Amino acid sequence: MAEKANSTTASTTAGLRGVTAASSTISDVNGEKGELIYQGYNIHDLAQHSTFEEVIFLLWNKRLPTAVELDQLKRDLSQCYALPSEVIELMQRFPREADPIDVLRTSVSALEFYDPYARDLSREAAVRTAIRLTAQFPTLVTAADRIRRGLDPITPDPKLNIAANFLFMLRGERPLAEEAHVFDVALILHADHELNASTFTARVVAGTLADLYGAITAAIAALSGPLHGGANTNVMRMLLEIGELENAESYISRALSEKRKIMGFGHAVYRTEDPRATHLRGFSRSMGERGGDTKWHEMSLKVAEIMRREKGLYPNVDFFSASTYYMMGIPLDLYTPIFAVSRISGWTAHVLEQYADNKLIRPRAEYVGARDLRYVPISERT
Ligand code: COA
């Protein structure tokens, strides 16, 4: 008979809630106040005044860039937009029905073979790799989408910033300035979020002194789950299933009575509105108005009102981004890869920070299994 383990020596905190597992200057979440800062700057200021490229510099360097430094970073990034032809050829062999987030994960892993500095973990080389990865994510995601549609990937335009270039490579035509701006701010809002599941994953892998490609490949896998970055796609699927505004009340009440989680609500840290959702709610409205269809925005507001009333839960970053991207005509299953196009900046910042003062991350488990069992030869087992 299995004997219950003695569990007095360790205690666990489910899901590591409230456990501080790293020191970092990169970002901080105040769940009670609904506040998010990157390297000391409030996300609202950055969303209003900054650009994604400037935020990338900030996350990697702990300070805002000078004009010369920002120009240099933009040049470095744009020179790395293009993918090695071997990786495009590899992507062309993937099944057409493969999920784009999985295509991104596998392609990022393959990119390592074509980066001569991949295994060099010095700050200088790791920053160079971080630039390559951050520059290549939009090219990978849009190439994945075009290849599955039987189209050739669009060659990136080095004159465009990351946001405008993404929309250009997705559609084959330059985006309007307003759309490119909305997308740029969405990238700022998703750039970093303290020790979320994918960032923690990246740090754990980097902590073994594996290279950046390994850490980022693992982070993409963590992001893909529906409880993390996969939520935004599922939000839009839900809105489409609801179909009409008047169905929202009965749909949500049935889902809650069946104990289903409503995607895009709740958060492990925030106990009030996620400050990122505040901006995305505005974009969901403006993109709806621009496209002449505010139905999805109104339905989102209705669902948010019901969730507040019934569960006391607020929308998180994934809720209003869904209707925003939908109104921009972006395919649903690209929403999570877009999250990665932004979060690569935070993941790489965390990996750089981890390398700079590394300690292998190796917690303990509370053993709750059997002990002192007698080994029975297989011939005697019943
Ligand atoms: N819909 C319905 N109920 C929810 C909910 C949601 N989205 N999120 C949390 N709850 C409820 C749980 O059912 C639970 O209720 P109970 O105590 O009656 O069982 C309670 O709130 C606590 O939920 P729990 O999952 O333990 O909280 P958590 O802090 O571990 O969860 C999330 C955080 C993000 C995983 C969770 O809110 C969730 O699954 N949200 C949906 C997925 C999502 O949007 N993820 C993106 C996060 S940015």
CSV table of C-alpha atoms and ligand atoms in Angstrom, one decimal:
chain,number,residue,atom,x,y,z
A,1,MET,CA,0.0,0.0,0.0
A,2,ALA,CA,1.2,3.5,-0.8
A,3,GLU,CA,2.1,5.4,2.3
A,4,LYS,CA,1.3,9.1,2.2
A,5,ALA,CA,4.4,11.2,2.3
A,6,ASN,CA,5.3,13.3,5.2
A,7,SER,CA,4.6,16.8,4.0
A,8,THR,CA,5.6,18.9,7.0
A,9,THR,CA,8.9,20.0,5.5
A,10,ALA,CA,7.5,22.0,2.6
A,11,SER,CA,4.5,24.1,1.8
A,12,THR,CA,3.3,25.1,-1.6
A,13,THR,CA,1.6,28.1,-3.0
A,14,ALA,CA,-0.8,27.0,-5.8
A,15,GLY,CA,0.5,28.5,-9.0
A,16,LEU,CA,3.2,30.4,-7.1
A,17,ARG,CA,0.8,33.2,-6.5
A,18,GLY,CA,2.4,35.9,-4.4
A,19,VAL,CA,5.9,34.3,-4.6
A,20,THR,CA,8.7,36.6,-5.6
A,21,ALA,CA,11.0,34.6,-7.9
A,22,ALA,CA,13.3,37.2,-9.4
A,23,SER,CA,14.5,40.8,-8.9
A,24,SER,CA,14.0,42.9,-11.9
A,25,THR,CA,13.9,46.6,-13.0
A,26,ILE,CA,12.0,45.9,-16.2
A,27,SER,CA,8.3,46.2,-15.2
A,28,ASP,CA,6.1,46.2,-12.2
A,29,VAL,CA,2.4,45.5,-11.8
A,30,ASN,CA,0.4,47.0,-8.9
A,31,GLY,CA,-2.7,44.8,-8.9
A,32,GLU,CA,-4.6,46.8,-6.3
A,33,LYS,CA,-4.1,50.1,-8.0
A,34,GLY,CA,-4.3,48.8,-11.6
A,35,GLU,CA,-0.9,50.2,-12.4
A,36,LEU,CA,1.8,49.0,-14.8
A,37,ILE,CA,5.2,50.6,-15.2
A,38,TYR,CA,8.1,49.8,-17.5
A,39,GLN,CA,11.5,50.8,-16.1
A,40,GLY,CA,9.9,53.4,-13.9
A,41,TYR,CA,7.6,54.9,-16.6
A,42,ASN,CA,3.8,54.6,-16.3
A,43,ILE,CA,2.2,52.6,-19.2
A,44,HIS,CA,-0.3,55.4,-19.7
A,45,ASP,CA,2.5,57.9,-20.5
A,46,LEU,CA,4.2,55.4,-22.8
A,47,ALA,CA,0.9,54.6,-24.6
A,48,GLN,CA,0.3,58.3,-25.1
A,49,HIS,CA,3.7,59.6,-26.0
A,50,SER,CA,6.1,56.8,-26.9
A,51,THR,CA,6.7,54.4,-29.8
A,52,PHE,CA,7.2,50.6,-29.8
A,53,GLU,CA,10.9,51.0,-30.9
A,54,GLU,CA,11.5,53.5,-28.0
A,55,VAL,CA,9.9,51.1,-25.5
A,56,ILE,CA,12.2,48.3,-26.8
A,57,PHE,CA,15.2,50.5,-26.1
A,58,LEU,CA,13.8,51.4,-22.7
A,59,LEU,CA,13.2,47.7,-21.7
A,60,TRP,CA,16.7,46.6,-22.8
A,61,ASN,CA,18.6,49.6,-21.5
A,62,LYS,CA,16.7,50.8,-18.4
A,63,ARG,CA,16.4,54.3,-19.8
A,64,LEU,CA,14.8,56.2,-22.7
A,65,PRO,CA,17.1,56.7,-25.8
A,66,THR,CA,18.5,59.9,-27.2
A,67,ALA,CA,17.4,60.7,-30.7
A,68,VAL,CA,20.7,59.4,-32.1
A,69,GLU,CA,20.3,56.1,-30.1
A,70,LEU,CA,16.7,55.6,-31.3
A,71,ASP,CA,17.7,56.2,-34.9
A,72,GLN,CA,20.5,53.6,-34.5
A,73,LEU,CA,18.2,51.0,-33.0
A,74,LYS,CA,15.6,51.6,-35.8
A,75,ARG,CA,18.3,51.1,-38.4
A,76,ASP,CA,19.6,48.0,-36.6
A,77,LEU,CA,16.1,46.5,-36.4
A,78,SER,CA,15.2,47.3,-40.0
A,79,GLN,CA,18.4,45.7,-41.3
A,80,CYS,CA,17.3,42.4,-39.6
A,81,TYR,CA,13.7,42.4,-40.8
A,82,ALA,CA,14.4,39.8,-43.5
A,83,LEU,CA,14.4,36.1,-42.8
A,84,PRO,CA,17.1,33.6,-43.9
A,85,SER,CA,15.7,31.9,-47.1
A,86,GLU,CA,16.2,28.5,-45.4
A,87,VAL,CA,13.6,29.4,-42.8
A,88,ILE,CA,11.1,30.5,-45.4
A,89,GLU,CA,11.7,27.3,-47.3
A,90,LEU,CA,11.1,25.3,-44.1
A,91,MET,CA,7.9,27.2,-43.4
A,92,GLN,CA,6.7,26.4,-46.8
A,93,ARG,CA,6.8,22.7,-45.9
A,94,PHE,CA,4.6,23.0,-42.7
A,95,PRO,CA,1.0,21.8,-42.9
A,96,ARG,CA,-1.3,24.6,-44.2
A,97,GLU,CA,-3.6,24.0,-41.2
A,98,ALA,CA,-0.8,24.5,-38.6
A,99,ASP,CA,-1.7,27.0,-36.0
A,100,PRO,CA,0.4,30.2,-36.7
A,101,ILE,CA,1.6,30.4,-33.0
A,102,ASP,CA,3.1,26.9,-33.5
A,103,VAL,CA,4.6,27.9,-36.8
A,104,LEU,CA,6.2,30.8,-35.0
A,105,ARG,CA,7.5,28.6,-32.2
A,106,THR,CA,9.1,26.1,-34.6
A,107,SER,CA,10.5,28.7,-36.9
A,108,VAL,CA,12.1,30.7,-34.1
A,109,SER,CA,13.8,27.4,-33.0
A,110,ALA,CA,15.1,27.0,-36.5
A,111,LEU,CA,16.4,30.6,-36.8
A,112,GLU,CA,19.1,29.6,-34.3
A,113,PHE,CA,20.9,27.6,-37.0
A,114,TYR,CA,21.4,30.7,-39.1
A,115,ASP,CA,22.7,33.0,-36.3
A,116,PRO,CA,26.5,32.7,-36.0
A,117,TYR,CA,26.3,34.4,-32.6
A,118,ALA,CA,23.4,32.4,-31.2
A,119,ARG,CA,25.5,30.6,-28.5
A,120,ASP,CA,27.5,33.7,-27.5
A,121,LEU,CA,25.7,34.9,-24.3
A,122,SER,CA,27.9,38.0,-23.8
A,123,ARG,CA,25.7,41.2,-23.4
A,124,GLU,CA,26.9,42.5,-26.8
A,125,ALA,CA,26.1,39.3,-28.7
A,126,ALA,CA,22.8,38.7,-26.8
A,127,VAL,CA,21.6,42.2,-27.6
A,128,ARG,CA,22.5,41.5,-31.3
A,129,THR,CA,20.4,38.4,-31.1
A,130,ALA,CA,17.6,40.2,-29.3
A,131,ILE,CA,17.5,42.8,-32.2
A,132,ARG,CA,17.4,40.0,-34.8
A,133,LEU,CA,14.5,38.2,-33.0
A,134,THR,CA,12.5,41.4,-32.4
A,135,ALA,CA,13.0,42.4,-36.0
A,136,GLN,CA,12.1,39.0,-37.4
A,137,PHE,CA,9.0,38.2,-35.4
A,138,PRO,CA,6.7,40.3,-37.6
A,139,THR,CA,8.2,38.8,-40.8
A,140,LEU,CA,7.7,35.3,-39.4
A,141,VAL,CA,4.1,35.8,-38.4
A,142,THR,CA,3.0,37.5,-41.6
A,143,ALA,CA,5.0,35.0,-43.7
A,144,ALA,CA,3.2,32.1,-41.9
A,145,ASP,CA,-0.2,33.7,-42.7
A,146,ARG,CA,0.6,34.3,-46.4
A,147,ILE,CA,2.2,30.9,-47.0
A,148,ARG,CA,-0.8,29.1,-45.6
A,149,ARG,CA,-3.0,31.2,-48.0
A,150,GLY,CA,-0.8,30.0,-50.9
A,151,LEU,CA,0.7,33.5,-51.3
A,152,ASP,CA,4.4,34.6,-51.3
A,153,PRO,CA,5.7,36.3,-48.2
A,154,ILE,CA,6.0,40.1,-48.7
A,155,THR,CA,9.5,41.5,-48.5
A,156,PRO,CA,9.8,43.8,-45.5
A,157,ASP,CA,10.1,47.5,-46.1
A,158,PRO,CA,13.1,48.8,-44.1
A,159,LYS,CA,11.6,52.3,-44.2
A,160,LEU,CA,8.6,51.3,-42.1
A,161,ASN,CA,8.6,50.8,-38.3
A,162,ILE,CA,7.7,47.4,-36.8
A,163,ALA,CA,3.9,48.2,-36.5
A,164,ALA,CA,3.5,49.6,-40.0
A,165,ASN,CA,5.7,46.9,-41.5
A,166,PHE,CA,3.6,44.1,-39.9
A,167,LEU,CA,0.4,45.4,-41.4
A,168,PHE,CA,2.2,46.0,-44.8
A,169,MET,CA,3.6,42.4,-44.9
A,170,LEU,CA,0.2,41.0,-43.8
A,171,ARG,CA,-1.8,42.7,-46.5
A,172,GLY,CA,0.6,43.7,-49.2
A,173,GLU,CA,-0.4,47.3,-48.9
A,174,ARG,CA,0.7,50.1,-46.7
A,175,PRO,CA,-1.6,50.7,-43.7
A,176,LEU,CA,-3.3,54.0,-43.0
A,177,ALA,CA,-1.5,56.2,-40.4
A,178,GLU,CA,-4.3,55.8,-37.8
A,179,GLU,CA,-4.3,52.0,-38.0
A,180,ALA,CA,-0.5,51.8,-37.8
A,181,HIS,CA,-0.6,54.1,-34.8
A,182,VAL,CA,-3.2,51.9,-33.0
A,183,PHE,CA,-1.2,48.8,-33.8
A,184,ASP,CA,2.0,50.5,-32.5
A,185,VAL,CA,0.3,51.4,-29.2
A,186,ALA,CA,-1.1,47.8,-28.9
A,187,LEU,CA,2.5,46.6,-29.2
A,188,ILE,CA,3.6,49.0,-26.5
A,189,LEU,CA,0.8,47.8,-24.2
A,190,HIS,CA,1.8,44.1,-24.6
A,191,ALA,CA,5.5,44.6,-24.4
A,192,ASP,CA,6.2,43.4,-20.8
A,193,HIS,CA,4.3,42.3,-17.8
A,194,GLU,CA,6.6,41.3,-15.0
A,195,LEU,CA,6.8,37.6,-14.2
A,196,ASN,CA,3.9,36.3,-16.3
A,197,ALA,CA,4.0,32.6,-17.3
A,198,SER,CA,5.9,33.0,-20.6
A,199,THR,CA,8.4,35.5,-19.2
A,200,PHE,CA,9.1,33.2,-16.2
A,201,THR,CA,9.5,30.3,-18.7
A,202,ALA,CA,12.1,32.4,-20.7
A,203,ARG,CA,14.0,33.2,-17.5
A,204,VAL,CA,14.0,29.6,-16.3
A,205,VAL,CA,15.5,28.4,-19.7
A,206,ALA,CA,18.0,31.3,-19.8
A,207,GLY,CA,18.9,30.5,-16.2
A,208,THR,CA,20.4,27.2,-17.4
A,209,LEU,CA,22.6,29.3,-19.8
A,210,ALA,CA,20.8,27.9,-22.8
A,211,ASP,CA,20.8,30.5,-25.6
A,212,LEU,CA,18.2,33.1,-26.4
A,213,TYR,CA,16.5,31.1,-29.2
A,214,GLY,CA,15.8,28.2,-26.7
A,215,ALA,CA,14.5,30.6,-24.1
A,216,ILE,CA,12.2,32.3,-26.6
A,217,THR,CA,11.0,29.1,-28.2
A,218,ALA,CA,9.9,27.9,-24.7
A,219,ALA,CA,8.3,31.3,-24.0
A,220,ILE,CA,6.2,31.1,-27.1
A,221,ALA,CA,5.0,27.6,-26.1
A,222,ALA,CA,3.9,29.1,-22.7
A,223,LEU,CA,2.2,32.0,-24.3
A,224,SER,CA,0.1,29.9,-26.6
A,225,GLY,CA,-2.1,28.4,-23.9
A,226,PRO,CA,-5.7,29.7,-23.6
A,227,LEU,CA,-5.1,30.9,-20.0
A,228,HIS,CA,-2.3,33.2,-21.2
A,229,GLY,CA,-1.8,34.7,-24.7
A,230,GLY,CA,-4.2,32.3,-26.3
A,231,ALA,CA,-7.1,34.1,-24.6
A,232,ASN,CA,-7.4,36.9,-27.2
A,233,THR,CA,-8.3,34.6,-30.1
A,234,ASN,CA,-10.9,32.8,-27.9
A,235,VAL,CA,-12.4,36.2,-26.9
A,236,MET,CA,-13.2,36.8,-30.6
A,237,ARG,CA,-14.5,33.3,-31.1
A,238,MET,CA,-16.8,33.9,-28.1
A,239,LEU,CA,-18.1,37.2,-29.5
A,240,LEU,CA,-18.8,35.6,-32.9
A,241,GLU,CA,-20.6,32.8,-31.1
A,242,ILE,CA,-22.8,35.3,-29.2
A,243,GLY,CA,-23.6,36.7,-32.6
A,244,GLU,CA,-25.9,39.5,-31.6
A,245,LEU,CA,-25.9,42.0,-28.7
A,246,GLU,CA,-29.2,40.7,-27.3
A,247,ASN,CA,-27.8,37.2,-26.9
A,248,ALA,CA,-25.0,38.4,-24.6
A,249,GLU,CA,-26.9,38.1,-21.3
A,250,SER,CA,-28.2,34.6,-21.9
A,251,TYR,CA,-24.8,33.4,-23.4
A,252,ILE,CA,-22.8,34.6,-20.4
A,253,SER,CA,-25.2,33.5,-17.8
A,254,ARG,CA,-25.3,30.0,-19.3
A,255,ALA,CA,-21.5,29.8,-19.5
A,256,LEU,CA,-21.2,30.9,-15.9
A,257,SER,CA,-23.8,28.4,-14.7
A,258,GLU,CA,-21.8,25.7,-16.5
A,259,LYS,CA,-18.7,27.0,-14.6
A,260,ARG,CA,-16.9,28.0,-17.8
A,261,LYS,CA,-14.2,30.6,-17.8
A,262,ILE,CA,-15.0,33.7,-19.9
A,263,MET,CA,-11.9,34.5,-21.8
A,264,GLY,CA,-10.5,38.0,-21.4
A,265,PHE,CA,-11.6,38.4,-17.8
A,266,GLY,CA,-9.8,38.0,-14.5
A,267,HIS,CA,-6.2,38.2,-13.8
A,268,ALA,CA,-3.7,36.6,-11.5
A,269,VAL,CA,-2.5,40.0,-10.2
A,270,TYR,CA,-5.0,42.8,-11.1
A,271,ARG,CA,-7.9,43.2,-8.7
A,272,THR,CA,-9.2,46.2,-10.7
A,273,GLU,CA,-9.2,47.2,-14.3
A,274,ASP,CA,-6.1,46.2,-16.2
A,275,PRO,CA,-4.6,49.6,-17.3
A,276,ARG,CA,-3.9,48.2,-20.7
A,277,ALA,CA,-7.5,47.3,-21.3
A,278,THR,CA,-8.4,51.0,-20.8
A,279,HIS,CA,-6.5,52.0,-24.0
A,280,LEU,CA,-7.6,48.9,-25.9
A,281,ARG,CA,-11.3,49.7,-25.1
A,282,GLY,CA,-10.8,53.0,-26.9
A,283,PHE,CA,-9.2,51.3,-29.9
A,284,SER,CA,-12.0,48.8,-30.1
A,285,ARG,CA,-14.4,51.7,-30.4
A,286,SER,CA,-12.3,53.8,-32.9
A,287,MET,CA,-11.5,50.8,-35.1
A,288,GLY,CA,-15.2,49.9,-35.1
A,289,GLU,CA,-16.3,53.5,-36.0
A,290,ARG,CA,-13.7,53.6,-38.7
A,291,GLY,CA,-14.9,50.4,-40.2
A,292,GLY,CA,-18.6,51.5,-39.8
A,293,ASP,CA,-19.4,48.6,-37.5
A,294,THR,CA,-19.4,49.1,-33.7
A,295,LYS,CA,-21.3,45.9,-33.0
A,296,TRP,CA,-18.3,44.0,-31.6
A,297,HIS,CA,-17.3,47.0,-29.4
A,298,GLU,CA,-20.8,47.3,-28.1
A,299,MET,CA,-21.1,43.6,-27.4
A,300,SER,CA,-17.7,43.7,-25.6
A,301,LEU,CA,-19.0,46.5,-23.4
A,302,LYS,CA,-22.1,44.5,-22.6
A,303,VAL,CA,-20.1,41.3,-21.8
A,304,ALA,CA,-17.8,43.5,-19.5
A,305,GLU,CA,-20.8,44.9,-17.7
A,306,ILE,CA,-22.3,41.5,-17.1
A,307,MET,CA,-19.0,40.1,-15.9
A,308,ARG,CA,-18.5,43.0,-13.5
A,309,ARG,CA,-22.1,42.5,-12.1
A,310,GLU,CA,-22.1,38.7,-11.9
A,311,LYS,CA,-18.4,38.0,-10.9
A,312,GLY,CA,-16.8,41.3,-10.0
A,313,LEU,CA,-14.3,40.6,-12.7
A,314,TYR,CA,-12.7,43.2,-15.1
A,315,PRO,CA,-11.5,42.8,-18.6
A,316,ASN,CA,-7.8,42.0,-19.0
A,317,VAL,CA,-5.5,42.9,-21.9
A,318,ASP,CA,-6.9,40.2,-24.1
A,319,PHE,CA,-10.5,41.3,-24.1
A,320,PHE,CA,-10.7,44.6,-26.1
A,321,SER,CA,-7.6,43.7,-28.2
A,322,ALA,CA,-9.8,41.0,-29.8
A,323,SER,CA,-12.4,43.3,-31.3
A,324,THR,CA,-9.7,45.9,-32.2
A,325,TYR,CA,-7.8,43.4,-34.3
A,326,TYR,CA,-11.0,42.0,-35.7
A,327,MET,CA,-12.0,45.4,-37.0
A,328,MET,CA,-8.5,45.7,-38.5
A,329,GLY,CA,-9.3,42.6,-40.6
A,330,ILE,CA,-6.7,40.5,-38.9
A,331,PRO,CA,-7.3,36.7,-38.9
A,332,LEU,CA,-8.3,35.4,-35.4
A,333,ASP,CA,-5.5,32.9,-35.0
A,334,LEU,CA,-2.9,35.7,-35.5
A,335,TYR,CA,-3.9,37.5,-32.3
A,336,THR,CA,-1.7,35.4,-30.1
A,337,PRO,CA,1.3,35.6,-32.5
A,338,ILE,CA,0.8,39.4,-32.5
A,339,PHE,CA,1.0,39.3,-28.7
A,340,ALA,CA,4.4,37.5,-29.3
A,341,VAL,CA,5.5,40.2,-31.8
A,342,SER,CA,5.2,42.6,-28.9
A,343,ARG,CA,6.3,40.5,-26.0
A,344,ILE,CA,9.5,39.4,-27.6
A,345,SER,CA,10.8,42.8,-26.4
A,346,GLY,CA,10.0,42.0,-22.8
A,347,TRP,CA,11.2,38.4,-23.1
A,348,THR,CA,14.5,39.4,-24.5
A,349,ALA,CA,14.9,42.2,-21.8
A,350,HIS,CA,14.3,39.6,-19.1
A,351,VAL,CA,16.8,37.1,-20.6
A,352,LEU,CA,19.4,39.9,-20.9
A,353,GLU,CA,18.8,40.7,-17.2
A,354,GLN,CA,18.9,37.0,-16.3
A,355,TYR,CA,22.3,36.5,-18.1
A,356,ALA,CA,23.7,39.6,-16.4
A,357,ASP,CA,23.3,38.1,-12.9
A,358,ASN,CA,22.5,34.5,-13.5
A,359,LYS,CA,21.5,32.0,-10.9
A,360,LEU,CA,20.0,28.6,-12.0
A,361,ILE,CA,16.3,28.6,-11.2
A,362,ARG,CA,15.7,25.5,-9.3
A,363,PRO,CA,12.8,25.5,-6.8
A,364,ARG,CA,11.7,22.5,-4.7
A,365,ALA,CA,8.6,20.4,-5.0
A,366,GLU,CA,6.5,19.4,-2.0
A,367,TYR,CA,6.6,15.6,-2.4
A,368,VAL,CA,3.1,14.1,-1.7
A,369,GLY,CA,3.7,10.6,-3.1
A,370,ALA,CA,4.4,7.3,-1.5
A,371,ARG,CA,7.6,6.3,0.3
A,372,ASP,CA,9.4,3.1,1.2
A,373,LEU,CA,7.6,0.8,-1.2
A,374,ARG,CA,9.0,-2.6,-1.8
A,375,TYR,CA,10.0,-3.3,-5.5
A,376,VAL,CA,7.9,-6.2,-6.8
A,377,PRO,CA,9.3,-8.1,-9.8
A,378,ILE,CA,6.9,-7.7,-12.8
A,379,SER,CA,6.2,-11.5,-12.9
A,380,GLU,CA,4.7,-11.2,-9.4
A,381,ARG,CA,2.5,-8.2,-10.0
A,382,THR,CA,-1.2,-8.7,-10.3
B,1,COA,N1,-14.5,33.7,-16.1
B,1,COA,C1,-15.2,33.2,-15.1
B,1,COA,N2,-14.8,33.0,-13.8
B,1,COA,C2,-13.5,33.4,-13.6
B,1,COA,C3,-12.7,33.9,-14.5
B,1,COA,C4,-13.2,34.0,-15.8
B,1,COA,N3,-12.5,34.6,-16.8
B,1,COA,N4,-11.5,34.2,-14.0
B,1,COA,C5,-11.5,33.8,-12.7
B,1,COA,N5,-12.8,33.3,-12.5
B,1,COA,C6,-13.3,32.8,-11.2
B,1,COA,C7,-12.9,31.4,-11.0
B,1,COA,O1,-13.8,30.5,-11.5
B,1,COA,C8,-12.7,31.3,-9.5
B,1,COA,O2,-14.0,31.2,-9.0
B,1,COA,P1,-14.3,30.3,-7.7
B,1,COA,O3,-13.4,30.8,-6.6
B,1,COA,O4,-15.8,30.4,-7.5
B,1,COA,O5,-13.9,28.9,-8.2
B,1,COA,C9,-12.2,32.7,-9.2
B,1,COA,O6,-12.6,33.6,-10.2
B,1,COA,C10,-10.6,32.7,-9.1
B,1,COA,O7,-10.2,32.1,-10.3
B,1,COA,P2,-8.7,31.5,-10.6
B,1,COA,O8,-8.7,30.9,-11.9
B,1,COA,O9,-8.3,30.7,-9.4
B,1,COA,O10,-7.9,32.8,-10.5
B,1,COA,P3,-6.4,32.9,-11.1
B,1,COA,O11,-5.9,34.1,-10.4
B,1,COA,O12,-5.7,31.7,-11.0
B,1,COA,O13,-6.7,33.1,-12.6
B,1,COA,C11,-6.7,33.7,-14.9
B,1,COA,C12,-6.2,34.1,-13.4
B,1,COA,C13,-6.2,34.7,-15.8
B,1,COA,C14,-6.0,32.3,-15.3
B,1,COA,C15,-8.2,33.5,-14.9
B,1,COA,O14,-8.8,34.7,-14.5
B,1,COA,C16,-8.7,33.0,-16.3
B,1,COA,O15,-8.6,31.8,-16.6
B,1,COA,N6,-9.1,34.0,-17.2
B,1,COA,C17,-9.5,33.6,-18.5
B,1,COA,C18,-8.3,33.5,-19.4
B,1,COA,C19,-7.7,34.8,-19.7
B,1,COA,O16,-8.3,35.8,-20.1
B,1,COA,N7,-6.4,34.8,-19.7
B,1,COA,C20,-5.6,36.0,-20.0
B,1,COA,C21,-4.9,36.5,-18.8
B,1,COA,S1,-4.1,38.1,-19.2
